[in-house]
Amino acid sequence: MVKKIWNKRSLIGVKDLSSEEINFLLDTATGFKDSKRLNLLPSVSLKGKRIVNLFLEPSTRTRIAFEIAAKSLNADIISIAEKSSSLTKGESLRDTARNIQALGADAIVLRHSSPGSARFLSEMIEVPVINAGDGAHEHPSQALLDIFTLREKLGTLEGKKITILGDILFSRVARSNIWGMLKLGAKVTLAGPATLVPKKMEEFGVTVSYNLESAIDGADAIMLLRIQHERQTQTHFPSLEEYSRMFGLRESGCKPSSNTLILHPGPINRGVEIDSALADSEQSVIIDQVSNGVVIRMAILYLCCSEEVKEKK
Ligand code: CP
């Protein structure tokens, strides 16, 4: 059964996953969450496995969630940041990864600013590579935890209106979520300033809106994105104040109905894409997303690294 559904060694993007693989991974995470809730140890283990977190861009949630996930499965995990590695002395990513593999790593979790870096690395080394965000390309573990949270709260994504609002153009979270949500049957709307929504997105089966009111009308969930200044080389709107006024969710302005879920991958820029009152409201599931990030990363590490799963491939 496992062999038939999950045959990935590395996790590069949600685009590569079938709806069966997504649901299987979410079900695996549900199993881990149930064990946690019942105060039981997970029924499977990665004891003896060494995972290396190679984070070459800043991270709080993803890096720590992978660390806690690995430790929860009894694996050893070592986190490396760019500044403390020999990448600063000119070593290439390929050489760095090959050395980490030679030191005995069983998997590498990579965050990198270049789109395609995770796939490149997966073709250069033998051990599994887990993409923890590659430029504006994909952030699969984030999308999977977002979809897991939506499935928990809504029961299913099938037929649900989900609006992704903000800086779509530079967002790897948006790309991974678009693939995953469409595969699970959601009706996805992308909204934001025209300069921050990629052209021709309708070809992929999404709706595009440049008007906040219509984008959030009737939405079952809204996923907010921050403006990703670190990837922008020019300004895409006149000012943050104007962006906030036209596309921010504001307590005193345009806001979703009280039964619409509010998601955000973090980090939040309070007062820009969302007011604090809404970010911390009952309809916000932002902290649930963060907590669910651990069991999703447990499922990813288990499915990509376990000998039990490998034997069945
Ligand atoms: N959502 C997310 O990727 O957060 P971090 O950058 O803190 O890992």
PDB file of N, CA and C and ligand atoms in Angstrom, residues 55 58-63 111 132 139 142 172-173 265-267 297, ligand 1:
ATOM      1  N   PHE A  55      20.258  25.560   6.136  1.00  0.00           N
ATOM      2  CA  PHE A  55      19.409  26.742   5.921  1.00  0.00           C
ATOM      3  C   PHE A  55      20.275  27.927   5.518  1.00  0.00           C
ATOM      4  N   PRO A  58      17.285  33.020   6.195  1.00  0.00           N
ATOM      5  CA  PRO A  58      16.741  33.011   7.563  1.00  0.00           C
ATOM      6  C   PRO A  58      15.450  32.195   7.690  1.00  0.00           C
ATOM      7  N   SER A  59      15.231  31.654   8.867  1.00  0.00           N
ATOM      8  CA  SER A  59      14.002  30.898   9.143  1.00  0.00           C
ATOM      9  C   SER A  59      13.823  30.772  10.649  1.00  0.00           C
ATOM     10  N   THR A  60      12.598  30.850  11.101  1.00  0.00           N
ATOM     11  CA  THR A  60      12.275  30.504  12.492  1.00  0.00           C
ATOM     12  C   THR A  60      11.426  29.235  12.482  1.00  0.00           C
ATOM     13  N   ARG A  61      10.219  29.319  11.882  1.00  0.00           N
ATOM     14  CA  ARG A  61       9.246  28.235  11.933  1.00  0.00           C
ATOM     15  C   ARG A  61       9.739  26.946  11.260  1.00  0.00           C
ATOM     16  N   THR A  62      10.191  27.057  10.023  1.00  0.00           N
ATOM     17  CA  THR A  62      10.514  25.840   9.256  1.00  0.00           C
ATOM     18  C   THR A  62      11.699  25.105   9.870  1.00  0.00           C
ATOM     19  N   ARG A  63      12.745  25.857  10.197  1.00  0.00           N
ATOM     20  CA  ARG A  63      13.945  25.200  10.735  1.00  0.00           C
ATOM     21  C   ARG A  63      13.637  24.521  12.070  1.00  0.00           C
ATOM     22  N   ARG A 111      17.150  25.048   2.598  1.00  0.00           N
ATOM     23  CA  ARG A 111      16.516  26.337   2.264  1.00  0.00           C
ATOM     24  C   ARG A 111      17.558  27.175   1.534  1.00  0.00           C
ATOM     25  N   ALA A 132      13.030  23.095   1.722  1.00  0.00           N
ATOM     26  CA  ALA A 132      12.445  23.939   2.785  1.00  0.00           C
ATOM     27  C   ALA A 132      12.274  25.372   2.286  1.00  0.00           C
ATOM     28  N   HIS A 139       7.658  25.924  -1.622  1.00  0.00           N
ATOM     29  CA  HIS A 139       7.879  25.725  -0.181  1.00  0.00           C
ATOM     30  C   HIS A 139       6.888  24.611   0.220  1.00  0.00           C
ATOM     31  N   GLN A 142       5.468  23.962   3.810  1.00  0.00           N
ATOM     32  CA  GLN A 142       4.550  25.015   4.274  1.00  0.00           C
ATOM     33  C   GLN A 142       3.156  24.787   3.679  1.00  0.00           C
ATOM     34  N   ARG A 172       6.862  31.689  -2.849  1.00  0.00           N
ATOM     35  CA  ARG A 172       6.963  30.228  -3.021  1.00  0.00           C
ATOM     36  C   ARG A 172       5.823  29.519  -2.294  1.00  0.00           C
ATOM     37  N   VAL A 173       5.342  30.141  -1.211  1.00  0.00           N
ATOM     38  CA  VAL A 173       4.215  29.558  -0.458  1.00  0.00           C
ATOM     39  C   VAL A 173       2.972  29.535  -1.355  1.00  0.00           C
ATOM     40  N   PRO A 265       1.316  32.259   6.466  1.00  0.00           N
ATOM     41  CA  PRO A 265       2.467  31.367   6.713  1.00  0.00           C
ATOM     42  C   PRO A 265       3.478  31.955   7.694  1.00  0.00           C
ATOM     43  N   GLY A 266       3.399  33.286   7.918  1.00  0.00           N
ATOM     44  CA  GLY A 266       4.385  33.946   8.764  1.00  0.00           C
ATOM     45  C   GLY A 266       5.677  34.146   7.995  1.00  0.00           C
ATOM     46  N   PRO A 267       6.517  35.076   8.391  1.00  0.00           N
ATOM     47  CA  PRO A 267       6.274  36.039   9.463  1.00  0.00           C
ATOM     48  C   PRO A 267       5.237  37.094   9.058  1.00  0.00           C
ATOM     49  N   ARG A 297       6.077  17.908   9.133  1.00  0.00           N
ATOM     50  CA  ARG A 297       7.510  17.625   8.891  1.00  0.00           C
ATOM     51  C   ARG A 297       7.869  16.221   9.383  1.00  0.00           C
TER      52      ARG A 297
HETATM   53  N1   CP B   1       6.678  30.283   6.878  1.00  0.00           N
HETATM   54  C1   CP B   1       8.006  30.193   6.949  1.00  0.00           C
HETATM   55  O1   CP B   1       8.656  29.627   6.072  1.00  0.00           O
HETATM   56  O2   CP B   1       8.561  30.762   8.066  1.00  0.00           O
HETATM   57  P1   CP B   1      10.115  30.791   8.370  1.00  0.00           P
HETATM   58  O3   CP B   1      10.778  31.639   7.306  1.00  0.00           O
HETATM   59  O4   CP B   1      10.233  31.412   9.730  1.00  0.00           O
HETATM   60  O5   CP B   1      10.637  29.399   8.324  1.00  0.00           O
END
